Coordinates of N, CA and C in Angstrom, one line a residue:
M1 N 53.2 11.2 4.7 CA 52.6 10.7 3.7 C 51.7 9.6 3.5
K2 N 51.5 8.8 4.6 CA 50.5 7.9 4.8 C 49.0 8.7 4.6
S3 N 49.3 9.3 5.9 CA 47.9 10.0 5.7 C 47.6 10.9 4.6
G4 N 48.3 11.0 3.9 CA 47.9 12.2 2.8 C 47.2 11.6 1.8
K5 N 47.9 9.7 1.5 CA 47.5 8.6 0.5 C 45.8 8.3 1.1
Q6 N 46.2 8.3 2.2 CA 44.9 7.6 3.1 C 43.5 9.0 2.8
S7 N 43.8 10.0 3.1 CA 42.8 10.9 2.4 C 42.5 10.9 0.9
I8 N 43.4 11.0 0.2 CA 43.0 11.2 -1.2 C 42.1 9.6 -1.3
D9 N 42.7 8.6 -0.9 CA 41.9 7.2 -1.1 C 40.7 7.4 -0.6
N10 N 39.9 8.2 0.7 CA 39.4 8.1 1.2 C 38.4 9.2 0.3
N11 N 38.8 10.4 -0.3 CA 38.0 11.1 -1.0 C 37.5 10.4 -2.4
S12 N 38.7 9.4 -2.7 CA 38.4 8.6 -3.8 C 36.8 7.8 -3.6
S13 N 37.0 7.4 -2.7 CA 36.4 6.0 -2.3 C 34.8 7.2 -2.4
A14 N 34.6 8.5 -1.5 CA 33.3 9.1 -1.3 C 33.0 9.6 -2.8
E15 N 33.8 9.7 -3.5 CA 33.5 10.4 -4.3 C 32.9 9.3 -5.3
H16 N 33.9 7.9 -5.6 CA 32.6 6.5 -6.2 C 31.7 6.2 -5.7
V17 N 31.3 6.6 -4.5 CA 30.2 6.3 -4.1 C 28.8 7.3 -4.1
E18 N 29.4 8.4 -4.3 CA 28.6 9.8 -4.7 C 27.9 9.4 -6.1
Q19 N 29.1 9.0 -7.2 CA 29.2 9.5 -8.8 C 28.0 7.9 -8.3
H20 N 28.0 6.6 -8.0 CA 27.1 5.8 -8.0 C 26.0 6.0 -7.6
L21 N 25.9 6.7 -6.8 CA 24.5 6.7 -6.1 C 23.5 7.9 -7.5
Q22 N 24.4 8.7 -7.9 CA 24.0 9.5 -8.9 C 23.5 9.2 -10.1
E23 N 24.2 7.8 -10.7 CA 24.0 7.1 -11.7 C 22.7 6.3 -11.2
L24 N 22.2 5.7 -9.8 CA 21.1 4.9 -9.5 C 20.2 5.6 -9.6
E25 N 19.9 7.2 -9.0 CA 19.1 8.0 -9.1 C 18.5 8.5 -10.3
K26 N 19.8 8.5 -11.0 CA 19.3 8.9 -12.8 C 18.4 7.7 -13.3
A27 N 19.2 6.3 -13.2 CA 18.5 5.2 -13.9 C 16.9 4.9 -13.3
D28 N 16.6 5.5 -11.7 CA 15.4 5.1 -11.1 C 14.5 6.3 -12.0
Y29 N 15.0 7.6 -12.1 CA 14.1 8.7 -12.8 C 13.9 8.4 -14.1
E30 N 14.9 7.3 -15.0 CA 14.6 7.3 -16.1 C 13.9 6.0 -16.5
L31 N 13.7 5.3 -15.2 CA 12.6 4.0 -15.4 C 11.2 4.5 -15.1
L32 N 11.1 5.6 -14.4 CA 10.0 6.3 -13.7 C 9.6 6.9 -15.1
Y33 N 10.1 7.5 -15.8 CA 10.0 8.5 -17.2 C 9.2 7.5 -17.9
Y34 N 10.0 6.1 -18.3 CA 9.5 5.8 -19.5 C 8.5 4.8 -19.6
S35 N 8.4 4.2 -18.0 CA 7.3 3.4 -17.7 C 6.1 4.2 -17.6
Q36 N 5.9 5.7 -17.6 CA 4.5 6.2 -17.6 C 4.2 6.6 -19.0
E37 N 5.2 6.8 -19.8 CA 5.1 7.3 -21.0 C 4.4 5.7 -22.4
Q38 N 4.9 4.4 -21.4 CA 3.7 3.3 -22.5 C 2.4 3.3 -22.0
S39 N 1.7 2.8 -23.2 CA 0.1 2.9 -23.1 C 0.1 1.8 -23.4
F40 N -1.1 1.2 -23.1 CA -1.7 -0.1 -23.5 C -3.0 -0.3 -24.1
S41 N -3.2 -1.3 -24.7 CA -4.4 -1.4 -25.5 C -5.3 -1.9 -24.7
A42 N -6.5 -1.7 -24.7 CA -7.5 -2.4 -23.9 C -7.3 -4.1 -23.9
D43 N -6.7 -4.6 -25.4 CA -6.7 -5.9 -25.2 C -5.5 -6.4 -24.7
E44 N -4.2 -5.7 -24.5 CA -3.0 -5.7 -23.8 C -3.8 -5.8 -21.9
L45 N -4.5 -5.1 -21.7 CA -4.7 -4.8 -20.0 C -5.6 -6.1 -19.8
A46 N -6.5 -6.4 -21.1 CA -7.4 -7.7 -20.5 C -6.6 -8.6 -20.7
R47 N -5.6 -8.9 -21.1 CA -4.5 -10.1 -21.2 C -3.7 -10.3 -19.7
L48 N -3.2 -8.8 -19.7 CA -2.5 -9.1 -18.3 C -3.1 -9.0 -17.2
I49 N -4.2 -8.5 -16.6 CA -5.2 -8.3 -15.3 C -6.0 -9.5 -15.3
N50 N -5.9 -9.8 -14.2 CA -6.6 -11.3 -13.5 C -7.8 -10.6 -13.1
E51 N -8.8 -10.9 -13.8 CA -10.0 -10.2 -13.5 C -10.6 -10.8 -12.0
E52 N -10.5 -11.7 -12.3 CA -10.8 -12.7 -11.0 C -10.4 -12.2 -9.5
R53 N -8.8 -12.1 -9.9 CA -8.1 -11.8 -8.7 C -8.4 -10.2 -8.2
L54 N -8.4 -9.6 -9.3 CA -8.8 -8.2 -9.1 C -10.4 -7.9 -8.1
N55 N -11.1 -8.4 -8.5 CA -12.4 -8.6 -8.0 C -12.4 -9.2 -6.2
E56 N -11.4 -9.9 -6.1 CA -11.6 -10.7 -4.9 C -10.5 -9.3 -4.1
L57 N -9.6 -9.4 -4.8 CA -8.5 -8.1 -3.8 C -9.7 -6.8 -3.7
M58 N -10.6 -6.4 -4.5 CA -11.7 -5.1 -4.3 C -12.4 -5.6 -3.2
A59 N -13.3 -6.7 -3.0 CA -13.8 -7.2 -2.3 C -13.4 -6.8 -0.7
Q60 N -12.3 -7.6 -0.8 CA -11.1 -7.3 0.5 C -11.1 -6.0 0.9
S61 N -10.7 -5.3 0.2 CA -10.4 -4.1 0.6 C -11.5 -3.3 1.0
D62 N -12.9 -3.5 0.2 CA -13.9 -3.1 0.7 C -14.6 -3.5 2.0
A63 N -13.9 -4.7 2.3 CA -14.4 -5.2 3.7 C -13.7 -4.4 5.1
F64 N -12.0 -4.5 4.5 CA -11.3 -4.0 5.4 C -12.0 -2.3 5.5
L65 N -12.5 -1.7 4.5 CA -12.9 -0.2 5.3 C -13.7 -0.2 5.6
S66 N -15.0 -1.1 5.4 CA -16.0 -1.1 6.2 C -15.7 -1.3 7.6
S67 N -14.6 -2.4 7.7 CA -14.7 -2.6 9.3 C -13.8 -1.6 10.1
L68 N -12.9 -0.9 9.0 CA -11.9 0.4 9.9 C -12.9 0.9 10.1
N69 N -14.0 1.7 9.4 CA -15.3 2.4 9.3 C -16.0 2.6 10.6
G70 N -16.3 1.0 11.1 CA -16.8 0.7 11.9 C -16.1 1.1 13.3
E71 N -14.7 0.7 13.5 CA -14.2 0.7 14.2 C -14.0 2.2 15.0
I72 N -13.6 2.9 13.5 CA -13.8 4.2 14.0 C -14.7 5.0 14.4
K73 N -16.0 5.0 14.3 CA -17.5 5.0 14.6 C -17.6 4.6 16.4
D74 N -16.7 3.4 16.1 CA -17.1 2.6 17.8 C -16.2 3.8 18.5
F75 N -15.0 3.9 18.3 CA -13.9 4.9 18.8 C -14.4 6.0 19.2
D76 N -15.2 6.9 18.5 CA -15.8 8.6 18.3 C -16.8 8.2 19.3
E77 N -17.8 7.2 19.4 CA -18.8 6.9 20.0 C -18.0 6.6 21.7
S78 N -17.1 6.0 21.8 CA -16.6 5.5 23.3 C -15.8 7.2 23.8
T79 N -15.4 7.7 23.2 CA -14.8 9.0 23.4 C -15.9 9.9 23.8
D80 N -16.9 10.0 23.2 CA -17.8 11.0 23.5 C -18.4 10.8 24.9
N81 N -18.4 9.8 25.4 CA -18.7 9.6 27.3 C -18.1 10.1 28.2

């Protein structure tokens, strides 16, 4: 009888975990769905975005991509020999 009760408990636990995971998945989907529905005015975006920091990040990414492009060219040239 103990193994039957243990089996029921295991199924119950597995069912609870499955149900919880489904609820989390649904919550993630709802969050994604509703976040895409929100529109921001130009004033709101200007207030939220740190333009100076954004420009710094863009400059860093440009520098990184330029460096990466140079490394790729150097790699291509070294494999051609």
